Structure formats: C-alpha cells, structure tokens
Tab-separated table of C-alpha atoms in Angstrom:
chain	number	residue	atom	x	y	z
A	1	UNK	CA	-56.003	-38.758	-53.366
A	2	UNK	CA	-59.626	-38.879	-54.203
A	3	UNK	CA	-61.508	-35.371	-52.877
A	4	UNK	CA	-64.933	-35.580	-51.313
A	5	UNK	CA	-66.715	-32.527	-51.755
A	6	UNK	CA	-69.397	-31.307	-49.056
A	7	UNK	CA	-71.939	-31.802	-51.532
A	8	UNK	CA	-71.121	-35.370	-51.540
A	9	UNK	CA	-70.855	-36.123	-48.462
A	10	UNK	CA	-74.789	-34.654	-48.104
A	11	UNK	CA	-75.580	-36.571	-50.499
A	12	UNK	CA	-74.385	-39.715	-49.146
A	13	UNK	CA	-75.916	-38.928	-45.948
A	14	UNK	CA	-79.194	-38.805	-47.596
A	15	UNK	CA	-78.817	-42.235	-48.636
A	16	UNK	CA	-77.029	-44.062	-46.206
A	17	UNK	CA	-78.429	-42.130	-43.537
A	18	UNK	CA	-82.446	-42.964	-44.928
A	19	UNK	CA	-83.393	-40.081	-44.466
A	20	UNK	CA	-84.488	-38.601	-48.182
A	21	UNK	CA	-87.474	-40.135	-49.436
A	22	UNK	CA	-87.484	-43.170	-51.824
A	23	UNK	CA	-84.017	-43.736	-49.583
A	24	UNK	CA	-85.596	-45.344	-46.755
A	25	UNK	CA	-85.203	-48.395	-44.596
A	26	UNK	CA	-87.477	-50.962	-44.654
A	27	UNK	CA	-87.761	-52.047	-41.059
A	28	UNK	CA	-86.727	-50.943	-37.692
A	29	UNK	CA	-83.614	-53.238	-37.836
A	30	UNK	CA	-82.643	-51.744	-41.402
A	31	UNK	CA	-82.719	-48.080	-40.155
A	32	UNK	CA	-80.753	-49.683	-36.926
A	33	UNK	CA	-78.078	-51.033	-38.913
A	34	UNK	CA	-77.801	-48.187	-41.420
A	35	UNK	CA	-76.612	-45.575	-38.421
A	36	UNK	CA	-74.826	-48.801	-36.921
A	37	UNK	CA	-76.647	-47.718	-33.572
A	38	UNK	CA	-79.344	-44.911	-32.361
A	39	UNK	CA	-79.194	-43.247	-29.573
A	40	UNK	CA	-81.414	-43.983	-26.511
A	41	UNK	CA	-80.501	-41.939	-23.491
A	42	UNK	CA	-83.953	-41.004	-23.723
A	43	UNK	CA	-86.341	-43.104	-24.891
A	44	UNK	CA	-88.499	-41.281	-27.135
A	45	UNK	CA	-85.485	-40.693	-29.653
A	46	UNK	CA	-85.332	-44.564	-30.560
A	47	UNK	CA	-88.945	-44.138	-31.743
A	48	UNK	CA	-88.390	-40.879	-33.391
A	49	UNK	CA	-85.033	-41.905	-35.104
A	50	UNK	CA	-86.888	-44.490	-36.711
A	51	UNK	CA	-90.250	-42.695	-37.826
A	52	UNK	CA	-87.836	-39.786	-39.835
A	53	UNK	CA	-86.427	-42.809	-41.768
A	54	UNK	CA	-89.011	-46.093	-42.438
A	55	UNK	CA	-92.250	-45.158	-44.131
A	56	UNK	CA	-95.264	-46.420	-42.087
A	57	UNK	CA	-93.758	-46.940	-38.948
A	58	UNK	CA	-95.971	-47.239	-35.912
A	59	UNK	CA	-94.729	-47.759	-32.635
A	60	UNK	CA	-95.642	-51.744	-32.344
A	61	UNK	CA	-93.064	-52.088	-35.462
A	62	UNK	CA	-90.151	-50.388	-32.885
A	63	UNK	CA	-91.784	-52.547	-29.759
A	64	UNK	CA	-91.876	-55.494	-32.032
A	65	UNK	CA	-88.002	-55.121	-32.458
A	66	UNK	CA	-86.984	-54.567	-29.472
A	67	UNK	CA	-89.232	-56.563	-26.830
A	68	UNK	CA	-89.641	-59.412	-29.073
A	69	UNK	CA	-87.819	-60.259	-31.957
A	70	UNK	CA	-85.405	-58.860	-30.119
A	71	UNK	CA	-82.794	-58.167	-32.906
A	72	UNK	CA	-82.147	-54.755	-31.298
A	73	UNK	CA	-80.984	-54.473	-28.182
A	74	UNK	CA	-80.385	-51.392	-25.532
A	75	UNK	CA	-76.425	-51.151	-24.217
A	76	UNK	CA	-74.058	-48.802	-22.614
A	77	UNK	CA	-71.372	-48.162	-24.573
A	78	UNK	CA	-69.536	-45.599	-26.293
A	79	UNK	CA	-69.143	-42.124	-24.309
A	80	UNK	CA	-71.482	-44.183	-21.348
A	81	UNK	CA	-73.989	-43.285	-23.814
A	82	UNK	CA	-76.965	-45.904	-23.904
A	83	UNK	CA	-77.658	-47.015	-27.687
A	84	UNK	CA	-79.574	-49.578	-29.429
A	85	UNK	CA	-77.740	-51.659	-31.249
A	86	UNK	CA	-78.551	-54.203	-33.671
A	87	UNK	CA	-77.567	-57.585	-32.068
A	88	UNK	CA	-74.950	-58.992	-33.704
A	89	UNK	CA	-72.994	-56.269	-32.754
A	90	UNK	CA	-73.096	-56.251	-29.253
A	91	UNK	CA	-70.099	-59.030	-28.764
A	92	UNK	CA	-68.007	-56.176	-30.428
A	93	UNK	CA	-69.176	-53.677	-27.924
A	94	UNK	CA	-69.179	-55.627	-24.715
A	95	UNK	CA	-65.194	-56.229	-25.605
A	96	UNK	CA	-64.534	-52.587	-26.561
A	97	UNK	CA	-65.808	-49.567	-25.685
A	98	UNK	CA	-68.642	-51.215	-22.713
A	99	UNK	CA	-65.631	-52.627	-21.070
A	100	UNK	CA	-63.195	-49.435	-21.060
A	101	UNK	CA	-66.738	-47.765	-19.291
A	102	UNK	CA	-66.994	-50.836	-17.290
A	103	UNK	CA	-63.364	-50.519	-16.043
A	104	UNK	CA	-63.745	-46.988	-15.073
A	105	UNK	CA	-67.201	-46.881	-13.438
A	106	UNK	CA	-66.427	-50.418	-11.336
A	107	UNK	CA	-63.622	-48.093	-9.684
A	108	UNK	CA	-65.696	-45.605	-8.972
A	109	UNK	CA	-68.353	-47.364	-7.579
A	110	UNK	CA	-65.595	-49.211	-5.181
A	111	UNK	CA	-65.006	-45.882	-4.124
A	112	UNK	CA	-68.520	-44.585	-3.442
A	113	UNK	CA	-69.759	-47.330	-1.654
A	114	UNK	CA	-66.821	-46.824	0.669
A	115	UNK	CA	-67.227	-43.163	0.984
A	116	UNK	CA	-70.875	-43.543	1.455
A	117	UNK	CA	-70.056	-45.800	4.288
A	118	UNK	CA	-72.275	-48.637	3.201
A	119	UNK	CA	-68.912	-51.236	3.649
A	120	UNK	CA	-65.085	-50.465	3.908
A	121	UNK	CA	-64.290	-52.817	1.261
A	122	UNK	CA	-65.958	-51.206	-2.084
A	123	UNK	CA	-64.938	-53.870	-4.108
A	124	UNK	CA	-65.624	-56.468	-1.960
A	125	UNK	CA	-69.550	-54.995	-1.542
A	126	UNK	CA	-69.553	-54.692	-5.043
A	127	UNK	CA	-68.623	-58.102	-6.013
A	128	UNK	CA	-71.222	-59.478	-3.098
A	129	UNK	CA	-74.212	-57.346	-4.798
A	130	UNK	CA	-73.544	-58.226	-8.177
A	131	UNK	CA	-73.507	-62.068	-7.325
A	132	UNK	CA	-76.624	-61.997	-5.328
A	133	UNK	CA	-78.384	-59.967	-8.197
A	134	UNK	CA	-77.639	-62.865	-10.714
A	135	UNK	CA	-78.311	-65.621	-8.415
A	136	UNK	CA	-81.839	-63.869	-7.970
A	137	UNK	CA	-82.055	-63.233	-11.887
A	138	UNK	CA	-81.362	-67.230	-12.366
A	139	UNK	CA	-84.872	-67.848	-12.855
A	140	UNK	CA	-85.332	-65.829	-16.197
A	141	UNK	CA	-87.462	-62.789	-14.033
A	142	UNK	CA	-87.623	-59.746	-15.066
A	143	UNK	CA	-87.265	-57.270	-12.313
A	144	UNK	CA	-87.164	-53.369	-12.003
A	145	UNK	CA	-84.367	-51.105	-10.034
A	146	UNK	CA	-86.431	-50.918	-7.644
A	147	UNK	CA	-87.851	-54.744	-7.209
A	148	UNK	CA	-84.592	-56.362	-7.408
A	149	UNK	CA	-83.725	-53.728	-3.976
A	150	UNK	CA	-86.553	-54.609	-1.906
A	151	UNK	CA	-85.983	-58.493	-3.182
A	152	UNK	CA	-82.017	-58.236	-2.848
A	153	UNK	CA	-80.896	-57.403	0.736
A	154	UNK	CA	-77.480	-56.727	-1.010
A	155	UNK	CA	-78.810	-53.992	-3.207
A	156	UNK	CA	-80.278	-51.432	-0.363
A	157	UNK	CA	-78.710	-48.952	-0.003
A	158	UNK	CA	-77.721	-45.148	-0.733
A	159	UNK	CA	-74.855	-42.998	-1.167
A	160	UNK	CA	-74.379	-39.075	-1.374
A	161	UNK	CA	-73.097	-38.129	-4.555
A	162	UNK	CA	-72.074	-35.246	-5.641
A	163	UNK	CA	-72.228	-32.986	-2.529
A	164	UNK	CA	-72.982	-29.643	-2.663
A	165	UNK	CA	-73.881	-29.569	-5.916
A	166	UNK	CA	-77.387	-28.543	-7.233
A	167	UNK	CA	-78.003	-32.220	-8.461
A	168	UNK	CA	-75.947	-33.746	-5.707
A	169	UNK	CA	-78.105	-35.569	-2.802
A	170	UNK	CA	-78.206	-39.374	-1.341
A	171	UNK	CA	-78.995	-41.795	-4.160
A	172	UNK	CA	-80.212	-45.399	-4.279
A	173	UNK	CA	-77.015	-47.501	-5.304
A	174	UNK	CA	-78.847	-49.978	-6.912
A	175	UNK	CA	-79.013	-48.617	-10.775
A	176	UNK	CA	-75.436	-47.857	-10.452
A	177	UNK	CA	-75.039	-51.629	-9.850
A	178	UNK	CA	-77.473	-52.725	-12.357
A	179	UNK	CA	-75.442	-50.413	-14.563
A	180	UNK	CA	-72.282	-51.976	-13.784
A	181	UNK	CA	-73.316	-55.684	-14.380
A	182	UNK	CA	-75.068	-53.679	-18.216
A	183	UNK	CA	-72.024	-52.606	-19.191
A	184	UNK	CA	-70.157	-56.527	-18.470
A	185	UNK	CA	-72.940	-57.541	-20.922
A	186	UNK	CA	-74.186	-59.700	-18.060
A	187	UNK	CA	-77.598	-58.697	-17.781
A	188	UNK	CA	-79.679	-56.574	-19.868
A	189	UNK	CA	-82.384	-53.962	-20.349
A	190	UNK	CA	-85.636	-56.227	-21.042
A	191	UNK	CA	-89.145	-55.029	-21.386
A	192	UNK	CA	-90.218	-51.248	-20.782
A	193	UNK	CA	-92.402	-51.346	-18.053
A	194	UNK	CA	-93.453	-47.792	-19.388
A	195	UNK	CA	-95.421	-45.447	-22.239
A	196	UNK	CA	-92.809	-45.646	-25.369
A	197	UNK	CA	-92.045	-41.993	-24.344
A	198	UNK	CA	-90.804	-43.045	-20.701
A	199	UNK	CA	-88.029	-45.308	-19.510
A	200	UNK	CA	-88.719	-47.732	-17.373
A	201	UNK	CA	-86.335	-51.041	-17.637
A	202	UNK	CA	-86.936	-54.285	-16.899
A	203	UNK	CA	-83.617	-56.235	-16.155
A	204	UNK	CA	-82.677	-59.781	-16.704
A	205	UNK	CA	-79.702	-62.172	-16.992
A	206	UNK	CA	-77.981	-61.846	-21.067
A	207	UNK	CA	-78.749	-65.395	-21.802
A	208	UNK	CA	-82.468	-65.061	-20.530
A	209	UNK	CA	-82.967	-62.084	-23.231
A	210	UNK	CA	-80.978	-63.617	-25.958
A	211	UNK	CA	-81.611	-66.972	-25.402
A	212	UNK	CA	-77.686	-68.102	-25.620
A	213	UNK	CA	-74.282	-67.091	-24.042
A	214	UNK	CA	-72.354	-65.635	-26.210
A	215	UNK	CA	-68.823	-64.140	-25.357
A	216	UNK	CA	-67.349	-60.754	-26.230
A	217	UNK	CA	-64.456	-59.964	-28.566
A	218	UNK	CA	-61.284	-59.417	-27.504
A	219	UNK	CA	-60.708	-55.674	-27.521
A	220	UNK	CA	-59.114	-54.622	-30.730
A	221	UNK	CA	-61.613	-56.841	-32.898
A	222	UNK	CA	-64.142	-54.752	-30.958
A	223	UNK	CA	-63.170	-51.573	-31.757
A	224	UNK	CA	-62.693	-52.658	-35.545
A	225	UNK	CA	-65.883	-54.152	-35.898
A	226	UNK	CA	-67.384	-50.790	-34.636
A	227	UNK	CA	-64.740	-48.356	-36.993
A	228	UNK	CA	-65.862	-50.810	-39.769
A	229	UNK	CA	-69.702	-50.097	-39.350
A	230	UNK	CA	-69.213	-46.407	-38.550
A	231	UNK	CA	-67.467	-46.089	-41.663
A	232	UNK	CA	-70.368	-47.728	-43.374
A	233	UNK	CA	-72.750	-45.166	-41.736
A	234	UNK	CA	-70.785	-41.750	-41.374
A	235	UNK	CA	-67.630	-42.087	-43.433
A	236	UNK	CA	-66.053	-40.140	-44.649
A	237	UNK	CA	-64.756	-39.116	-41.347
A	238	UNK	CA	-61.679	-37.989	-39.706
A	239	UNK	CA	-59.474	-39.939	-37.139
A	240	UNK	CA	-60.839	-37.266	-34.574
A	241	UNK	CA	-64.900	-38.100	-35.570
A	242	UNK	CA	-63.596	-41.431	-34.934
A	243	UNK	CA	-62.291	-41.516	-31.866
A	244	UNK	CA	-64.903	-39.362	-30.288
A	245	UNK	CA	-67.572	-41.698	-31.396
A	246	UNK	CA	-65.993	-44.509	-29.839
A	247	UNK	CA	-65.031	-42.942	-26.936
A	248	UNK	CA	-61.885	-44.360	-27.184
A	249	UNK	CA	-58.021	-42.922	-27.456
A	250	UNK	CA	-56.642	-41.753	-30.859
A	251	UNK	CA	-54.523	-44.808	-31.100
A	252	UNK	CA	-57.215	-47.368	-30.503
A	253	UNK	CA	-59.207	-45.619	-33.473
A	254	UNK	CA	-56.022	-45.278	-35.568
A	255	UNK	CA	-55.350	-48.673	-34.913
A	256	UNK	CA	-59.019	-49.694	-35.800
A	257	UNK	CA	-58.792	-48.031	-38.595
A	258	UNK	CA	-55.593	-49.858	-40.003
A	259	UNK	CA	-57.204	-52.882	-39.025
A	260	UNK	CA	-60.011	-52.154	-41.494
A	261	UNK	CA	-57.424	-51.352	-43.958
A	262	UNK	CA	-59.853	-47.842	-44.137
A	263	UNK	CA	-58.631	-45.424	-47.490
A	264	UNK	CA	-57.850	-42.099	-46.706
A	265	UNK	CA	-59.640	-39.042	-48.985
A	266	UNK	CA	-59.353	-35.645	-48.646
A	267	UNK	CA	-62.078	-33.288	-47.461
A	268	UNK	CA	-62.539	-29.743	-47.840
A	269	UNK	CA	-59.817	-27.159	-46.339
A	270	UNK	CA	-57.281	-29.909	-46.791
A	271	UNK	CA	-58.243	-32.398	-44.196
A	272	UNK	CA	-58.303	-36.135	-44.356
A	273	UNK	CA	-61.290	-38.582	-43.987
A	274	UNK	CA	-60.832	-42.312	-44.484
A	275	UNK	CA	-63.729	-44.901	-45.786
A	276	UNK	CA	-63.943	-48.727	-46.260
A	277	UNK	CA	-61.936	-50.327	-49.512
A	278	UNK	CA	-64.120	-50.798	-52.243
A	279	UNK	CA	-66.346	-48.196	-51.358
A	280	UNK	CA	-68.012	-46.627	-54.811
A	281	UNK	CA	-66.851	-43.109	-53.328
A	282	UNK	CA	-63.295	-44.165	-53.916
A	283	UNK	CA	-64.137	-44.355	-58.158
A	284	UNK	CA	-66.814	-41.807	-59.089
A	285	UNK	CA	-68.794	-38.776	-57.284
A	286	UNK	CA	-71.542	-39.559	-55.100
A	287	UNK	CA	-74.876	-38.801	-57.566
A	288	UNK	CA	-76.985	-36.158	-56.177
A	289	UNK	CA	-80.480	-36.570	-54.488
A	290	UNK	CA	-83.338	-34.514	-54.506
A	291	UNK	CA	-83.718	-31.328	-52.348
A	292	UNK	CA	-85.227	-33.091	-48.793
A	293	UNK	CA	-86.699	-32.286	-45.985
A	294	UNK	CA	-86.470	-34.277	-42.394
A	295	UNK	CA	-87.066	-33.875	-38.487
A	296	UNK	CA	-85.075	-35.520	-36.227
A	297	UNK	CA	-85.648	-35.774	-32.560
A	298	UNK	CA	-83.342	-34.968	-29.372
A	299	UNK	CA	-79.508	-36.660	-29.682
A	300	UNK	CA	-80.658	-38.237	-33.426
A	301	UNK	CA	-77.232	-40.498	-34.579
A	302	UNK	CA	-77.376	-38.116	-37.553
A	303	UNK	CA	-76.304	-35.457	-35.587
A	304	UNK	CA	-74.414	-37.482	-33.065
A	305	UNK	CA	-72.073	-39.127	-35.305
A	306	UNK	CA	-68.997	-36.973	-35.940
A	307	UNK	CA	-67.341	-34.669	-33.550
A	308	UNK	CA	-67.189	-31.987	-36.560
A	309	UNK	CA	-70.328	-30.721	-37.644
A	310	UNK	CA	-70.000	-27.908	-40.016
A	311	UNK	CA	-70.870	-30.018	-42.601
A	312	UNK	CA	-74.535	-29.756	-42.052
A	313	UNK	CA	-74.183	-27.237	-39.308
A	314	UNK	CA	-73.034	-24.321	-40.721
A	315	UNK	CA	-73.443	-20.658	-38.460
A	316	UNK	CA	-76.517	-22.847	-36.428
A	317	UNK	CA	-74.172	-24.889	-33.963
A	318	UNK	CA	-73.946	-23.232	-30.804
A	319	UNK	CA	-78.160	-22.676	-30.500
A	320	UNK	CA	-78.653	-26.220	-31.558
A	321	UNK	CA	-77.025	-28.051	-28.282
A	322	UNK	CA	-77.573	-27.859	-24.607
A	323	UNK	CA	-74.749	-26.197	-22.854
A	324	UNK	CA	-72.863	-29.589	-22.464
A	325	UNK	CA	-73.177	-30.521	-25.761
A	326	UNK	CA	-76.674	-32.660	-26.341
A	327	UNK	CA	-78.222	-31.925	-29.444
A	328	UNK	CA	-81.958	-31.024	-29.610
A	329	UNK	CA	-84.476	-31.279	-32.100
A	330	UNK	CA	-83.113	-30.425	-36.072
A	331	UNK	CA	-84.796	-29.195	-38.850
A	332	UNK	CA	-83.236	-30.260	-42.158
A	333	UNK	CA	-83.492	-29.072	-45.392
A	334	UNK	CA	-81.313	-30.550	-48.696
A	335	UNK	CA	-78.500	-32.026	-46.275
A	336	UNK	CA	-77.930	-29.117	-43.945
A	337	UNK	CA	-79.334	-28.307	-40.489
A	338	UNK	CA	-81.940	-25.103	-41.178
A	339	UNK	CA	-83.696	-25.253	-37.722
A	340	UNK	CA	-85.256	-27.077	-34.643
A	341	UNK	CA	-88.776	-28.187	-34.116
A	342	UNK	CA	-91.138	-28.227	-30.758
A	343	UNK	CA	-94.444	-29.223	-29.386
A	344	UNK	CA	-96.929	-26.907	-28.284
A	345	UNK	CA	-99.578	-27.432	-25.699
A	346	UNK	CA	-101.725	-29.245	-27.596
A	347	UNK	CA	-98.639	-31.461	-29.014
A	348	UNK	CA	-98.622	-30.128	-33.170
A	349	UNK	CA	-95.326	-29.978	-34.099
A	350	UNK	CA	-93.565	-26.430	-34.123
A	351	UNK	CA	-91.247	-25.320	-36.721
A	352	UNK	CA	-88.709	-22.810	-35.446
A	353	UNK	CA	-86.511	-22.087	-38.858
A	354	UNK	CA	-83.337	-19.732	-38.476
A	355	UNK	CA	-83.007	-19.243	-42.047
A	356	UNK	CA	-85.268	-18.579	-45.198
A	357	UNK	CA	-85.367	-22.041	-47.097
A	358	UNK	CA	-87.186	-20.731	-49.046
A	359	UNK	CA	-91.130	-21.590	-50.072
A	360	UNK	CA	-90.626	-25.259	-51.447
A	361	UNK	CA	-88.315	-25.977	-48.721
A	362	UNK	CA	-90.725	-24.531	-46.062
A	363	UNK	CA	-93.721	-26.500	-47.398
A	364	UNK	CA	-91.961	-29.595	-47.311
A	365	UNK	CA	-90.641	-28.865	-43.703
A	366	UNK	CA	-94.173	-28.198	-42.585
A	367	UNK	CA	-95.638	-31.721	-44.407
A	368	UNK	CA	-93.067	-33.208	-42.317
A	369	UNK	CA	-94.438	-31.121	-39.134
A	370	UNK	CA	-97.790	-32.229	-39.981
A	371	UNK	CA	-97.000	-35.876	-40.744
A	372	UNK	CA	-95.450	-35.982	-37.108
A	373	UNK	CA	-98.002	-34.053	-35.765
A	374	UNK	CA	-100.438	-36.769	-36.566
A	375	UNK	CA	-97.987	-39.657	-35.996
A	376	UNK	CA	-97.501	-38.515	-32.234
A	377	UNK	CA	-101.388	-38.403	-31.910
A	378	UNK	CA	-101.319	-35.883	-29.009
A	379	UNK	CA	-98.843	-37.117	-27.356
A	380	UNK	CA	-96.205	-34.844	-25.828
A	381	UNK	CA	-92.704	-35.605	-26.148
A	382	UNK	CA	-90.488	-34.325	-23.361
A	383	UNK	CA	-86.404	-33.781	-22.730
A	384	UNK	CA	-83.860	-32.468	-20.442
A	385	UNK	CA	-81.739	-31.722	-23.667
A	386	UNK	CA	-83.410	-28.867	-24.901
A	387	UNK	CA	-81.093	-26.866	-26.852
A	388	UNK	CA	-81.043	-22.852	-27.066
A	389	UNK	CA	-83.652	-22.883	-30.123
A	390	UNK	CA	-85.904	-25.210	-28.700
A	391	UNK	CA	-86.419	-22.917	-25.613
A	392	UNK	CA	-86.233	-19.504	-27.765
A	393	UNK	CA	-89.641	-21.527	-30.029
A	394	UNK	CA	-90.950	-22.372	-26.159
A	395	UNK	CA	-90.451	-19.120	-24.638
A	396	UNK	CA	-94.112	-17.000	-24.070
C-alpha cells in the first residue's frame, strides 16, 4: 500500500486547496469547486475564503457569483451547516445530507409548534405554513423572514425554545420554517439584503433562483457525489474525516466510498486514508511547494474539512476553536497552522503567532496582514466564533 507522508499531504493542500501562491484559483467558482463547498454560517467567511485563494478578488467578483451568475449557491446541508456550493452540486445535496437534516428538524418543528401552543397538530400547522409560503412566493418575489410573516398570516407566530437556558426565550417561528422548506431545496437564499459582512436573506421559490426545476438524487448517489468531490478536495482522508464531513453514519460514508471505488493508502502511525482511482498520489510523491504563508477567516473549509487535524494543527488545537468546536481565524505558515489573526480598532489586521516561524516566515505572514488590511478597507469583521487566541490577541 502506497504511504502518504505528512509532508505530502501539505503539499497537496497547497495546491488543491489554492492557497500557495502561483496555486491559485482563477474565479470565485474555481476556488468554490476546489474545497467542493465553503462555509457560510457567517457571511463574511465566503468573502474571506475566497480573497486567501484568487488573486485580485474584490467583493463584486464574490457578489457577481452568487447574486447573479448565480453558479454558487447558499444551502443547508452537512452538520446543518450552511455552505455555498457550486450549483451543480446541489441535486446531490438536497438528496443526501439536506434531507437526513430535513427529516430531523421537520420533527422537531412538529413538536415545537405543538408545545408552543400555536396548533395541536404540529405537522398539520407545518404543512399549512409551508404551502401558503410558496403560494405567496409564486410570483418570483423575493421576500425577507420577516416580510413573508407580516404578508403570510400562516407564518406569525412564536415559540419558547429552549427554556431556562441563557439563550432560551420566545422566538419568531418563521426562519425555522423558511429553514425547513431550505433544506427540501424548495426555496432558496436569494439576494443579501445586507453589507457583504452581514446576513440578511432574501428568499424565493428554487425554480425562481435557478431558473428550472430540477430534482434531487436519490440518496446514495448523493452521498457519492459528495465523497467523490471531498476526495478531490481533502483526500487523503480517513472513513472517520469522512463521515463527519457529511454528517452522515459510518456506513453511508463507507458505502460512498465503495461506490467511488476510493483506494485506500496508508498515513502516518499506521492509519488508512482512501483517494479517487487514478489519482497521481497513487504513482509518485506529491512534489513539494514553496514555504507559504496564508490567513484564513472564521470556520475556513481548510480547517473544516477533516475531523483530524494534527496534520496542520500540531500542539495549537485546543486555543484555535470556540469551546464547541468552531474554528477561528488561522495563521499559516508552509502547510501548518502557526497562529490566529484579529482586527484592531481601527480594522489592520493583527497577527497573534504562537510559535517563532522564524524571520522569512514572519515577513510573509505580515505581507499577508497588510494585503488584508488594505483589502478590508476599514471595515471590521465580526464573529461569535472567536476562538481562545483570538480573544487572548483582543484582550486589553
């Protein structure tokens, strides 16, 4: 069995990843495609994911993509994580790993709506509200949360959730059934009514946004279409990375993975990773790249897209993540994880480096500060993900 060596395997992610210079994508969609999706739980990170990896990028390029090209497209998916995807794959998700978050949350919702008191037939409500929410989408609007609730009697309402908690308290139930009707892949997230660093969807009917109907896989090719592209972006990876990043079971990513007829190679320590037949790894070493330097923002797919991490990681894990497990900011240098970055009042970029990396790797970790410095133009990116090093570099 072939061996993949860790220096490999950061080499690879250099390329495939575009994230070393003169290994960059050449468009929004390119960098999309080459992480198969980016993360977008908050919206600054789509815009950030794509500045560390196509040269020039300005903010109308990302816009351009999204709003009117429209060849990516925002969807909950894996882990009820919301992602931009490029979209030709979003029949494979809508038939995967949307529905098993679809299944789930329609249950729950039944059974909020009933404990809320708003009917005594959850589903029932539920069914009513989503088909007066389409009938009012029918004639290609596109309508905020809060519009389509003052416009759709159906939709007003609120329900206490999660009493007694700190961030319990009586919420509108309208998202959650906006959310619901997302994940069926029967409407969508248009236009951001919002700055690029703020979320504020627009929804509308699929087939308004896309301009066709088109039907999702059946569930297995789903979830091989997505082991297929993760392999492309992140192999090689275990069974485990796998079936985190899906958000599935083990046997729906082993299965996925035997449906890709993936190759198995072994990793470092004795573990096994599997990649796509013919890839080049499987005949010769992956060629080196040149030492690198990158910043990536809040919950980057880099950093996202295996459940094991010491690969680029190394002793910096546990102050690199929120308490549940959201990465923040990373510094990178040569392929492994060296630090985090911040803003400070005045919105220049912060470097906050938790080992030496020595002087040409700090010089070319503070061009990148500087180029992002002057990309943001003042602007002051926010999160609710800030990890342990991000607050240490924010503390007074």
């Amino acid at each position: 069995m072939r061996e993949v060596s860790d220096t490999e395997r950061r080499s690879r992610l250099a390329r495939r990843h575009a994230l070393a210079p003169g290994h960059r994508a050449p468009s929004p969609e390119a960098a999309t495609r080459a992480m198969t999706v980016l993360h977008a739980t908050e919206a600054p990170t789509v815009y950030l994911s794509l500045w560390a990896r196509v040269d020039g990028l300005s903010v109308d390029d990302v816009d351009r993509a999204l709003y009117e090209d429209r060849a990516l497209v925002k969807q909950l998916a894996m882990r009820r994580t919301l992602f931009v995807f490029p979209r030709d794959l979003l029949p494979a998700a809508w038939g995967s790993a949307s529905a098993r978050v679809a299944r789930a949350h329609r249950v729950r919702l039944a059974k909020d709506v009933e404990a809320g008191g708003l009917a005594a037939d959850g589903g029932a409500w539920v069914e009513a509200a989503e088909a007066a929410t389409l009938v009012r989408l029918t004639d290609g609007s596109q309508l905020s949360a809060a519009q389509l609730r003052q416009e759709v009697p159906e939709l007003d309402g609120r329900v206490h959730m999660s009493p007694g908690k700190s961030y319990g308290g009586h919420f509108p139930i309208a998202p959650r059934l906006l959310t619901q009707l997302g994940l069926e892949g029967r409407i969508l997230r248009g236009r951001n009514a919002g700055h690029w660093r703020t979320a504020r969807p627009q929804w509308t009917l699929t087939r308004t946004w896309l301009g066709e109907e088109i039907e999702p896989a059946e569930e297995r090719e789903g979830y091989a279409e997505l082991a297929g592209r993760w392999l492309r972006s992140f192999g090689p990876g275990t069974e485990a990375d796998l079936a985190w990043w899906l958000g599935a079971t083990k046997g729906a990513a082993r299965a996925a993975l035997v449906d890709v007829a993936a190759v198995e190679v072994g990793l470092p320590g004795g573990g096994t990773g599997w990649v796509l037949p013919g890839d080049p790894l499987l005949e010769e070493p992956e060629p080196a790249v040149e030492p690198w330097a990158a910043l990536l923002p809040v919950l980057d797919p880099t950093v996202m897209g295996w459940k094991e991490r010491s690969l680029f990681l190394g002793p910096h894990g546990p102050v690199l993540f929120d308490t549940n497990g959201n990465a923040g900011t990373t510094a990178w240098w040569d392929g492994r994880v060296v630090g985090c970055w911040v803003q400070d009042p005045d919105g220049v970029v912060v470097l906050n480096l938790l080992e030496d990396v020595g002087a040409d790797g700090r010089a070319a970790l503070d061009a990148e500060a500087a180029r992002l410095t002057g990309w943001l133009e003042g602007h002051r990116v926010s999160t609710v993900y800030a990890s342990i090093a991000m607050k240490q570099a924010l503390a007074p």
